[in-house]
PDB file of C-alpha atoms and ligand atoms in Angstrom:
ATOM      1  CA  MET A 256     153.139 102.306 108.603  1.00  0.00           C
ATOM      2  CA  THR A 257     156.296 103.262 109.040  1.00  0.00           C
ATOM      3  CA  LEU A 258     160.064 101.350 108.413  1.00  0.00           C
ATOM      4  CA  SER A 259     162.664 101.589 110.737  1.00  0.00           C
ATOM      5  CA  ILE A 260     166.398 100.337 110.887  1.00  0.00           C
ATOM      6  CA  VAL A 261     167.388  99.058 114.090  1.00  0.00           C
ATOM      7  CA  LYS A 262     171.287  98.523 115.165  1.00  0.00           C
ATOM      8  CA  PHE A 263     171.735  96.041 118.527  1.00  0.00           C
ATOM      9  CA  GLY A 264     175.155  97.641 119.448  1.00  0.00           C
ATOM     10  CA  GLY A 265     177.463  95.092 120.552  1.00  0.00           C
ATOM     11  CA  SER A 266     178.094  96.865 123.436  1.00  0.00           C
ATOM     12  CA  ALA A 267     174.423  96.325 124.443  1.00  0.00           C
ATOM     13  CA  ILE A 268     173.793  92.720 123.568  1.00  0.00           C
ATOM     14  CA  THR A 269     177.212  91.597 124.827  1.00  0.00           C
ATOM     15  CA  VAL A 270     179.837  92.677 127.422  1.00  0.00           C
ATOM     16  CA  LYS A 271     182.247  93.781 125.355  1.00  0.00           C
ATOM     17  CA  ASP A 272     185.422  93.245 127.331  1.00  0.00           C
ATOM     18  CA  GLU A 273     184.329  89.412 128.143  1.00  0.00           C
ATOM     19  CA  PRO A 274     184.446  87.274 125.254  1.00  0.00           C
ATOM     20  CA  PHE A 275     181.877  85.623 123.849  1.00  0.00           C
ATOM     21  CA  THR A 276     179.760  86.940 126.906  1.00  0.00           C
ATOM     22  CA  VAL A 277     176.063  87.827 125.748  1.00  0.00           C
ATOM     23  CA  ARG A 278     173.671  90.161 127.921  1.00  0.00           C
ATOM     24  CA  ARG A 279     170.866  87.763 127.815  1.00  0.00           C
ATOM     25  CA  GLY A 280     168.305  90.461 129.713  1.00  0.00           C
ATOM     26  CA  ALA A 281     169.276  93.124 126.956  1.00  0.00           C
ATOM     27  CA  LEU A 282     168.927  91.404 124.274  1.00  0.00           C
ATOM     28  CA  ARG A 283     165.361  90.033 125.648  1.00  0.00           C
ATOM     29  CA  SER A 284     164.365  93.480 126.243  1.00  0.00           C
ATOM     30  CA  MET A 285     165.337  94.507 122.905  1.00  0.00           C
ATOM     31  CA  CYS A 286     163.885  92.178 120.761  1.00  0.00           C
ATOM     32  CA  THR A 287     160.683  92.549 123.289  1.00  0.00           C
ATOM     33  CA  GLN A 288     160.665  95.881 122.410  1.00  0.00           C
ATOM     34  CA  VAL A 289     160.717  95.646 118.415  1.00  0.00           C
ATOM     35  CA  LEU A 290     158.179  92.850 118.617  1.00  0.00           C
ATOM     36  CA  ASN A 291     155.919  95.313 120.491  1.00  0.00           C
ATOM     37  CA  HIS A 292     155.998  97.755 117.796  1.00  0.00           C
ATOM     38  CA  VAL A 293     155.929  94.764 115.040  1.00  0.00           C
ATOM     39  CA  GLU A 294     152.353  93.751 116.577  1.00  0.00           C
ATOM     40  CA  GLY A 295     151.460  97.241 116.173  1.00  0.00           C
ATOM     41  CA  GLY A 296     151.963  97.068 112.141  1.00  0.00           C
ATOM     42  CA  GLY A 297     155.498  98.728 112.255  1.00  0.00           C
ATOM     43  CA  LYS A 298     158.240  97.459 110.179  1.00  0.00           C
ATOM     44  CA  VAL A 299     161.679  96.715 111.577  1.00  0.00           C
ATOM     45  CA  VAL A 300     165.299  95.567 109.977  1.00  0.00           C
ATOM     46  CA  VAL A 301     167.345  94.622 113.133  1.00  0.00           C
ATOM     47  CA  VAL A 302     171.288  94.883 112.080  1.00  0.00           C
ATOM     48  CA  HIS A 303     173.483  93.459 115.329  1.00  0.00           C
ATOM     49  CA  GLY A 304     177.300  94.542 116.045  1.00  0.00           C
ATOM     50  CA  GLY A 305     180.322  92.105 116.563  1.00  0.00           C
ATOM     51  CA  GLY A 306     180.531  93.084 120.687  1.00  0.00           C
ATOM     52  CA  SER A 307     182.703  90.437 122.461  1.00  0.00           C
ATOM     53  CA  PHE A 308     182.226  88.006 119.425  1.00  0.00           C
ATOM     54  CA  GLY A 309     183.475  89.572 116.090  1.00  0.00           C
ATOM     55  CA  HIS A 310     185.711  92.129 117.455  1.00  0.00           C
ATOM     56  CA  PRO A 311     188.218  90.093 119.779  1.00  0.00           C
ATOM     57  CA  LEU A 312     189.060  87.722 117.008  1.00  0.00           C
ATOM     58  CA  ALA A 313     189.003  90.246 114.109  1.00  0.00           C
ATOM     59  CA  MET A 314     191.509  92.261 116.090  1.00  0.00           C
ATOM     60  CA  THR A 315     193.870  89.234 117.232  1.00  0.00           C
ATOM     61  CA  TYR A 316     194.275  88.528 113.438  1.00  0.00           C
ATOM     62  CA  LYS A 317     194.737  92.018 112.507  1.00  0.00           C
ATOM     63  CA  LEU A 318     191.731  91.773 110.053  1.00  0.00           C
ATOM     64  CA  GLY A 319     191.417  95.286 109.747  1.00  0.00           C
ATOM     65  CA  GLU A 320     194.436  95.297 107.550  1.00  0.00           C
ATOM     66  CA  GLY A 321     193.141  92.764 105.135  1.00  0.00           C
ATOM     67  CA  LEU A 322     194.920  89.401 104.338  1.00  0.00           C
ATOM     68  CA  ILE A 323     198.373  90.206 105.057  1.00  0.00           C
ATOM     69  CA  ASP A 324     199.633  86.353 105.670  1.00  0.00           C
ATOM     70  CA  ASN A 325     198.202  82.530 106.125  1.00  0.00           C
ATOM     71  CA  GLU A 326     196.925  83.130 109.705  1.00  0.00           C
ATOM     72  CA  SER A 327     194.429  85.983 108.158  1.00  0.00           C
ATOM     73  CA  TYR A 328     192.511  83.243 106.587  1.00  0.00           C
ATOM     74  CA  VAL A 329     192.280  81.083 109.910  1.00  0.00           C
ATOM     75  CA  GLY A 330     191.011  84.669 111.526  1.00  0.00           C
ATOM     76  CA  VAL A 331     188.373  84.918 108.863  1.00  0.00           C
ATOM     77  CA  SER A 332     186.877  81.851 109.364  1.00  0.00           C
ATOM     78  CA  LEU A 333     186.910  82.248 113.076  1.00  0.00           C
ATOM     79  CA  THR A 334     185.772  85.877 112.799  1.00  0.00           C
ATOM     80  CA  ARG A 335     182.589  84.840 110.871  1.00  0.00           C
ATOM     81  CA  LEU A 336     181.962  81.921 112.821  1.00  0.00           C
ATOM     82  CA  ALA A 337     181.777  84.044 115.809  1.00  0.00           C
ATOM     83  CA  MET A 338     179.262  86.233 114.185  1.00  0.00           C
ATOM     84  CA  ARG A 339     177.180  83.414 113.181  1.00  0.00           C
ATOM     85  CA  MET A 340     176.901  82.312 116.909  1.00  0.00           C
ATOM     86  CA  LEU A 341     175.800  85.685 118.036  1.00  0.00           C
ATOM     87  CA  ASN A 342     173.192  86.080 114.919  1.00  0.00           C
ATOM     88  CA  GLU A 343     172.219  82.586 116.021  1.00  0.00           C
ATOM     89  CA  ILE A 344     171.794  84.048 119.462  1.00  0.00           C
ATOM     90  CA  VAL A 345     169.582  86.777 118.287  1.00  0.00           C
ATOM     91  CA  VAL A 346     167.575  84.779 115.798  1.00  0.00           C
ATOM     92  CA  LYS A 347     166.851  82.183 118.622  1.00  0.00           C
ATOM     93  CA  GLU A 348     165.674  85.035 120.971  1.00  0.00           C
ATOM     94  CA  PHE A 349     163.391  86.433 118.711  1.00  0.00           C
ATOM     95  CA  VAL A 350     161.705  82.959 117.878  1.00  0.00           C
ATOM     96  CA  LYS A 351     161.410  82.105 121.350  1.00  0.00           C
ATOM     97  CA  LEU A 352     159.256  85.447 121.964  1.00  0.00           C
ATOM     98  CA  GLY A 353     157.241  84.561 118.989  1.00  0.00           C
ATOM     99  CA  GLY A 354     158.645  87.214 116.352  1.00  0.00           C
ATOM    100  CA  ARG A 355     159.651  86.127 112.743  1.00  0.00           C
ATOM    101  CA  PRO A 356     163.368  86.788 112.061  1.00  0.00           C
ATOM    102  CA  PHE A 357     164.959  86.084 108.682  1.00  0.00           C
ATOM    103  CA  THR A 358     168.805  86.296 108.375  1.00  0.00           C
ATOM    104  CA  ILE A 359     170.465  87.968 105.427  1.00  0.00           C
ATOM    105  CA  GLU A 360     174.096  87.593 105.157  1.00  0.00           C
ATOM    106  CA  PRO A 361     175.975  90.553 104.723  1.00  0.00           C
ATOM    107  CA  SER A 362     179.216  88.392 103.213  1.00  0.00           C
ATOM    108  CA  SER A 363     176.797  87.474 100.133  1.00  0.00           C
ATOM    109  CA  SER A 364     175.141  90.624  99.690  1.00  0.00           C
ATOM    110  CA  PHE A 365     177.825  93.574 100.168  1.00  0.00           C
ATOM    111  CA  ILE A 366     181.271  93.923  98.341  1.00  0.00           C
ATOM    112  CA  LEU A 367     183.856  96.708  99.360  1.00  0.00           C
ATOM    113  CA  LYS A 368     186.707  98.125  97.815  1.00  0.00           C
ATOM    114  CA  GLY A 369     189.490  99.814  99.170  1.00  0.00           C
ATOM    115  CA  GLY A 370     187.246  99.210 102.610  1.00  0.00           C
ATOM    116  CA  GLY A 371     184.380 101.227 100.931  1.00  0.00           C
ATOM    117  CA  LEU A 372     181.097 100.149  99.674  1.00  0.00           C
ATOM    118  CA  LYS A 373     181.279  98.964  96.285  1.00  0.00           C
ATOM    119  CA  SER A 374     178.341  97.353  95.616  1.00  0.00           C
ATOM    120  CA  TYR A 375     175.257  95.516  97.244  1.00  0.00           C
ATOM    121  CA  PHE A 376     171.904  93.505  96.723  1.00  0.00           C
ATOM    122  CA  ILE A 377     169.601  94.338  99.204  1.00  0.00           C
ATOM    123  CA  ARG A 378     166.680  93.272  96.998  1.00  0.00           C
ATOM    124  CA  SER A 379     165.915  89.967  99.884  1.00  0.00           C
ATOM    125  CA  VAL A 380     165.579  92.529 102.464  1.00  0.00           C
ATOM    126  CA  GLU A 381     162.826  94.318 100.777  1.00  0.00           C
ATOM    127  CA  VAL A 382     161.154  90.612  99.932  1.00  0.00           C
ATOM    128  CA  ALA A 383     161.827  89.728 103.557  1.00  0.00           C
ATOM    129  CA  LEU A 384     159.906  92.530 104.869  1.00  0.00           C
ATOM    130  CA  GLU A 385     157.115  92.093 102.347  1.00  0.00           C
ATOM    131  CA  LYS A 386     156.780  88.506 103.505  1.00  0.00           C
ATOM    132  CA  GLY A 387     156.427  89.418 107.303  1.00  0.00           C
ATOM    133  CA  PHE A 388     159.782  88.597 108.182  1.00  0.00           C
ATOM    134  CA  ILE A 389     161.985  90.945 110.527  1.00  0.00           C
ATOM    135  CA  PRO A 390     165.072  90.905 108.414  1.00  0.00           C
ATOM    136  CA  ILE A 391     168.206  90.619 110.715  1.00  0.00           C
ATOM    137  CA  LEU A 392     171.789  91.420 109.142  1.00  0.00           C
ATOM    138  CA  HIS A 393     174.797  91.977 111.148  1.00  0.00           C
ATOM    139  CA  GLY A 394     178.546  93.379 110.795  1.00  0.00           C
ATOM    140  CA  ASP A 395     181.013  90.997 109.389  1.00  0.00           C
ATOM    141  CA  VAL A 396     184.216  90.345 107.267  1.00  0.00           C
ATOM    142  CA  VAL A 397     183.372  91.000 103.787  1.00  0.00           C
ATOM    143  CA  LEU A 398     185.413  90.269 100.504  1.00  0.00           C
ATOM    144  CA  ASP A 399     187.116  93.362  99.313  1.00  0.00           C
ATOM    145  CA  GLU A 400     188.103  93.896  95.405  1.00  0.00           C
ATOM    146  CA  ASP A 401     191.211  95.583  96.457  1.00  0.00           C
ATOM    147  CA  GLN A 402     194.434  94.052  97.063  1.00  0.00           C
ATOM    148  CA  ARG A 403     193.912  93.728 101.143  1.00  0.00           C
ATOM    149  CA  GLY A 404     191.131  90.779  99.892  1.00  0.00           C
ATOM    150  CA  ILE A 405     188.689  91.325 102.847  1.00  0.00           C
ATOM    151  CA  SER A 406     187.546  94.149 104.998  1.00  0.00           C
ATOM    152  CA  ILE A 407     185.345  94.226 108.259  1.00  0.00           C
ATOM    153  CA  LEU A 408     181.902  95.863 106.956  1.00  0.00           C
ATOM    154  CA  SER A 409     180.422  97.411 110.298  1.00  0.00           C
ATOM    155  CA  GLY A 410     176.849  96.712 111.359  1.00  0.00           C
ATOM    156  CA  ASP A 411     176.794 100.445 111.877  1.00  0.00           C
ATOM    157  CA  ALA A 412     177.847 101.059 108.005  1.00  0.00           C
ATOM    158  CA  ILE A 413     175.067  98.338 107.150  1.00  0.00           C
ATOM    159  CA  ALA A 414     172.390  99.936 108.914  1.00  0.00           C
ATOM    160  CA  SER A 415     172.941 103.648 107.305  1.00  0.00           C
ATOM    161  CA  THR A 416     173.218 101.702 103.865  1.00  0.00           C
ATOM    162  CA  LEU A 417     169.877 100.277 104.401  1.00  0.00           C
ATOM    163  CA  ALA A 418     168.136 103.131 106.121  1.00  0.00           C
ATOM    164  CA  MET A 419     168.992 105.457 103.119  1.00  0.00           C
ATOM    165  CA  THR A 420     168.634 103.158 100.292  1.00  0.00           C
ATOM    166  CA  LEU A 421     165.042 101.338 101.570  1.00  0.00           C
ATOM    167  CA  LYS A 422     164.144 105.278 102.631  1.00  0.00           C
ATOM    168  CA  ALA A 423     163.444 104.196 106.109  1.00  0.00           C
ATOM    169  CA  ASP A 424     161.581 106.781 108.547  1.00  0.00           C
ATOM    170  CA  LYS A 425     164.108 105.931 111.398  1.00  0.00           C
ATOM    171  CA  LEU A 426     167.618 104.640 112.203  1.00  0.00           C
ATOM    172  CA  ILE A 427     167.933 103.696 115.692  1.00  0.00           C
ATOM    173  CA  TYR A 428     171.491 102.968 117.156  1.00  0.00           C
ATOM    174  CA  VAL A 429     170.909 101.152 120.568  1.00  0.00           C
ATOM    175  CA  LEU A 430     173.983 101.332 123.068  1.00  0.00           C
ATOM    176  CA  ASP A 431     174.840 100.536 126.488  1.00  0.00           C
ATOM    177  CA  VAL A 432     174.964 104.044 127.195  1.00  0.00           C
ATOM    178  CA  ASP A 433     172.003 106.854 127.094  1.00  0.00           C
ATOM    179  CA  GLY A 434     173.175 108.401 123.514  1.00  0.00           C
ATOM    180  CA  ILE A 435     176.524 110.419 122.500  1.00  0.00           C
ATOM    181  CA  TYR A 436     178.428 112.087 125.559  1.00  0.00           C
ATOM    182  CA  LEU A 437     180.697 114.811 125.369  1.00  0.00           C
ATOM    183  CA  GLU A 438     183.239 112.266 126.832  1.00  0.00           C
ATOM    184  CA  ASP A 439     182.972 108.514 127.461  1.00  0.00           C
ATOM    185  CA  PRO A 440     180.463 108.589 130.363  1.00  0.00           C
ATOM    186  CA  LYS A 441     182.213 105.238 131.439  1.00  0.00           C
ATOM    187  CA  LYS A 442     185.336 106.923 131.960  1.00  0.00           C
ATOM    188  CA  ARG A 443     183.876 110.260 133.016  1.00  0.00           C
ATOM    189  CA  PRO A 444     180.489 109.561 134.838  1.00  0.00           C
ATOM    190  CA  SER A 445     179.769 113.371 134.947  1.00  0.00           C
ATOM    191  CA  ALA A 446     180.051 113.401 131.008  1.00  0.00           C
ATOM    192  CA  GLU A 447     177.296 115.475 129.610  1.00  0.00           C
ATOM    193  CA  LEU A 448     174.694 113.647 127.122  1.00  0.00           C
ATOM    194  CA  ILE A 449     174.226 115.442 124.020  1.00  0.00           C
ATOM    195  CA  ARG A 450     170.263 116.008 123.659  1.00  0.00           C
ATOM    196  CA  PHE A 451     170.548 117.212 120.035  1.00  0.00           C
ATOM    197  CA  LEU A 452     173.694 116.494 117.739  1.00  0.00           C
ATOM    198  CA  SER A 453     174.588 118.658 115.156  1.00  0.00           C
ATOM    199  CA  GLU A 454     177.751 118.843 112.433  1.00  0.00           C
ATOM    200  CA  THR A 455     179.335 121.767 114.143  1.00  0.00           C
ATOM    201  CA  MET A 456     179.608 119.619 117.648  1.00  0.00           C
ATOM    202  CA  LEU A 457     181.633 117.128 116.537  1.00  0.00           C
ATOM    203  CA  GLU A 458     185.046 118.507 117.210  1.00  0.00           C
ATOM    204  CA  ARG A 459     183.957 118.655 120.861  1.00  0.00           C
ATOM    205  CA  ILE A 460     183.166 114.668 121.376  1.00  0.00           C
ATOM    206  CA  LYS A 461     186.120 112.870 123.030  1.00  0.00           C
ATOM    207  CA  SER A 462     185.704 109.256 122.590  1.00  0.00           C
ATOM    208  CA  THR A 463     187.974 106.313 123.568  1.00  0.00           C
ATOM    209  CA  SER A 464     187.881 102.611 122.309  1.00  0.00           C
ATOM    210  CA  ASN A 465     190.139  99.881 122.609  1.00  0.00           C
ATOM    211  CA  VAL A 466     188.493  96.851 121.527  1.00  0.00           C
ATOM    212  CA  ASP A 467     186.705  98.009 118.556  1.00  0.00           C
ATOM    213  CA  VAL A 468     188.109  97.454 114.794  1.00  0.00           C
ATOM    214  CA  THR A 469     185.621  99.447 113.057  1.00  0.00           C
ATOM    215  CA  GLY A 470     186.553 102.901 114.670  1.00  0.00           C
ATOM    216  CA  GLY A 471     183.880 102.829 117.856  1.00  0.00           C
ATOM    217  CA  VAL A 472     181.421 105.712 118.478  1.00  0.00           C
ATOM    218  CA  GLU A 473     183.323 108.307 115.969  1.00  0.00           C
ATOM    219  CA  LYS A 474     182.589 106.095 113.026  1.00  0.00           C
ATOM    220  CA  LYS A 475     178.881 105.514 114.188  1.00  0.00           C
ATOM    221  CA  ILE A 476     178.090 109.410 114.357  1.00  0.00           C
ATOM    222  CA  ARG A 477     179.969 109.353 110.663  1.00  0.00           C
ATOM    223  CA  GLU A 478     177.490 106.989 109.468  1.00  0.00           C
ATOM    224  CA  ALA A 479     174.601 108.434 111.553  1.00  0.00           C
ATOM    225  CA  PHE A 480     174.986 111.695 109.755  1.00  0.00           C
ATOM    226  CA  LYS A 481     175.532 109.836 106.309  1.00  0.00           C
ATOM    227  CA  ALA A 482     171.891 108.611 106.561  1.00  0.00           C
ATOM    228  CA  PHE A 483     170.494 111.901 108.192  1.00  0.00           C
ATOM    229  CA  HIS A 484     171.983 113.619 105.038  1.00  0.00           C
ATOM    230  CA  GLY A 485     170.783 110.948 102.740  1.00  0.00           C
ATOM    231  CA  GLY A 486     166.821 111.752 103.725  1.00  0.00           C
ATOM    232  CA  VAL A 487     166.536 109.677 106.701  1.00  0.00           C
ATOM    233  CA  LYS A 488     164.519 112.100 109.180  1.00  0.00           C
ATOM    234  CA  VAL A 489     165.092 110.847 112.637  1.00  0.00           C
ATOM    235  CA  VAL A 490     168.330 109.388 113.355  1.00  0.00           C
ATOM    236  CA  CYS A 491     169.145 108.791 117.136  1.00  0.00           C
ATOM    237  CA  PHE A 492     171.461 106.656 119.495  1.00  0.00           C
ATOM    238  CA  ILE A 493     169.220 105.534 122.671  1.00  0.00           C
ATOM    239  CA  ASN A 494     169.850 103.084 125.581  1.00  0.00           C
ATOM    240  CA  TRP A 495     167.456  99.930 125.304  1.00  0.00           C
ATOM    241  CA  ARG A 496     166.408 100.594 129.038  1.00  0.00           C
ATOM    242  CA  ARG A 497     163.299 102.180 130.408  1.00  0.00           C
ATOM    243  CA  ASN A 498     160.926 100.705 127.028  1.00  0.00           C
ATOM    244  CA  ASN A 499     163.381 103.411 125.457  1.00  0.00           C
ATOM    245  CA  LEU A 500     163.626 101.499 122.152  1.00  0.00           C
ATOM    246  CA  PHE A 501     159.769 100.948 121.931  1.00  0.00           C
ATOM    247  CA  LYS A 502     159.218 104.777 122.907  1.00  0.00           C
ATOM    248  CA  ALA A 503     161.762 105.633 119.972  1.00  0.00           C
ATOM    249  CA  LEU A 504     160.125 103.165 117.343  1.00  0.00           C
ATOM    250  CA  GLU A 505     156.396 104.497 118.139  1.00  0.00           C
ATOM    251  CA  GLY A 506     157.636 108.657 117.916  1.00  0.00           C
ATOM    252  CA  LEU A 507     156.910 108.885 121.732  1.00  0.00           C
ATOM    253  CA  SER A 508     159.255 111.079 123.728  1.00  0.00           C
ATOM    254  CA  PHE A 509     162.282 108.904 124.513  1.00  0.00           C
ATOM    255  CA  LYS A 510     165.852 109.881 126.128  1.00  0.00           C
ATOM    256  CA  GLY A 511     168.833 109.781 123.763  1.00  0.00           C
ATOM    257  CA  THR A 512     170.456 111.657 121.219  1.00  0.00           C
ATOM    258  CA  MET A 513     168.870 113.168 118.026  1.00  0.00           C
ATOM    259  CA  ILE A 514     170.893 114.130 114.854  1.00  0.00           C
ATOM    260  CA  ARG A 515     169.825 117.655 113.399  1.00  0.00           C
ATOM    261  CA  GLU A 516     170.826 120.365 111.203  1.00  0.00           C
ATOM    262  CA  ASP A 517     172.926 123.168 112.653  1.00  0.00           C
TER     263      ASP A 517
HETATM  264  P1  LIG B1211     179.528  96.960 118.121  1.00  0.00           P
HETATM  265  O1  LIG B1211     180.581  97.841 117.259  1.00  0.00           O
HETATM  266  O2  LIG B1211     180.162  96.229 118.571  1.00  0.00           O
HETATM  267  O3  LIG B1211     178.041  96.645 117.228  1.00  0.00           O
HETATM  268  P2  LIG B1211     178.326  98.965 119.624  1.00  0.00           P
HETATM  269  O4  LIG B1211     177.672  99.835 118.506  1.00  0.00           O
HETATM  270  O5  LIG B1211     177.730  99.068 120.490  1.00  0.00           O
HETATM  271  O6  LIG B1211     179.016  98.191 119.496  1.00  0.00           O
HETATM  272  P3  LIG B1211     180.746 100.839 120.683  1.00  0.00           P
HETATM  273  O7  LIG B1211     181.586 100.664 119.420  1.00  0.00           O
HETATM  274  O8  LIG B1211     180.779  99.979 121.764  1.00  0.00           O
HETATM  275  O9  LIG B1211     178.861 100.554 120.126  1.00  0.00           O
HETATM  276  O10 LIG B1211     180.385 102.123 121.000  1.00  0.00           O
HETATM  277  C1  LIG B1211     179.747 102.556 122.312  1.00  0.00           C
HETATM  278  C2  LIG B1211     180.745 102.971 123.481  1.00  0.00           C
HETATM  279  O11 LIG B1211     181.350 103.844 123.029  1.00  0.00           O
HETATM  280  C3  LIG B1211     179.869 103.118 124.757  1.00  0.00           C
HETATM  281  O12 LIG B1211     180.038 101.794 125.641  1.00  0.00           O
HETATM  282  C4  LIG B1211     180.739 104.105 125.455  1.00  0.00           C
HETATM  283  O13 LIG B1211     181.240 103.705 126.640  1.00  0.00           O
HETATM  284  C5  LIG B1211     181.698 104.344 124.270  1.00  0.00           C
HETATM  285  N1  LIG B1211     181.922 105.770 124.080  1.00  0.00           N
HETATM  286  C6  LIG B1211     183.181 106.325 124.102  1.00  0.00           C
HETATM  287  N2  LIG B1211     183.311 107.688 123.760  1.00  0.00           N
HETATM  288  C7  LIG B1211     181.891 107.985 123.766  1.00  0.00           C
HETATM  289  C8  LIG B1211     181.051 108.857 123.858  1.00  0.00           C
HETATM  290  N3  LIG B1211     181.768 110.423 123.761  1.00  0.00           N
HETATM  291  N4  LIG B1211     179.513 109.165 124.112  1.00  0.00           N
HETATM  292  C9  LIG B1211     178.816 108.039 124.060  1.00  0.00           C
HETATM  293  N5  LIG B1211     179.965 106.852 123.958  1.00  0.00           N
HETATM  294  C10 LIG B1211     181.052 106.733 124.127  1.00  0.00           C
HETATM  295  O1  LIG B1212     180.237  95.479 115.744  1.00  0.00           O
HETATM  296  C1  LIG B1212     182.094  94.691 113.226  1.00  0.00           C
HETATM  297  O2  LIG B1212     180.363  94.839 113.177  1.00  0.00           O
HETATM  298  P1  LIG B1212     180.370  96.536 114.326  1.00  0.00           P
HETATM  299  C2  LIG B1212     182.188  93.464 113.018  1.00  0.00           C
HETATM  300  O3  LIG B1212     179.029  96.900 113.958  1.00  0.00           O
HETATM  301  C3  LIG B1212     183.051  92.235 113.187  1.00  0.00           C
HETATM  302  O4  LIG B1212     181.070  97.588 114.316  1.00  0.00           O
HETATM  303  C4  LIG B1212     183.268  90.809 112.527  1.00  0.00           C
HETATM  304  C5  LIG B1212     183.986  92.635 114.154  1.00  0.00           C
END
């Protein structure tokens, strides 16, 4: 039986430049593919990103800088509420499709210090898996022991941490594009998709992001390498279309970017 950590990218489940807009078809397709794999005996933990729910608010209230004034506290509440709204939508979709989701709040299980992970409690994820649930986590605003008071913990970092700690077989990042390209394929449609990504290629990758408070695709790639070096054998970036997520989960051939050794 394999354990896979799947990050539902905010770019895949929401329209990132239209606040509070869900891509219903994409979300349904991704949940269905996860459930088809789970029906066959696979174990999956889903982590979702902020997309157009968490990111615009976190940016408006400059939460990347921590608690800087009274408004920051308003921003923390609104951003966390937005993330819960998105989480509710993801959970409801799984329930509608006959799945067994169980949300585990990252804000109560992760503490940061100076923006870096300080401590975390994920026994609840293990127990949820043992009891037949699909644990669902998400990027969020979490407490930070440093002077900054709060930090944004990305779903990418949660996913790589879970993959390493739970010794997962696979870590799959689902995006709205086919994988990692030499340049943003939305800005340059002729950009080349990287099938196998090794660390020496990193400096050749150009990326762009203007609505993302957690570092966009570069930070995501760093998290992916962290998990790969931490022992996760299959780490990849894919799109959900053409049943690609199911294929990646099942070990069938899929279109996307795979991390590999130099
Ligand atoms: P979230 O953080 O909301 O969960 P996500 O995990 O889906 O979002 P993003 O941070 O939005 O991921 O990154 C994916 C986006 O990065 C794509 O929509 C793509 O347009 C953009 N991008 C920029 N540069 C590249 C690149 N070199 N290769 C692939 N995508 C890129
Ligand atoms: O979208 C960030 O998580 P990510 C969540 O996975 C917030 O980077 C609150 C913006």
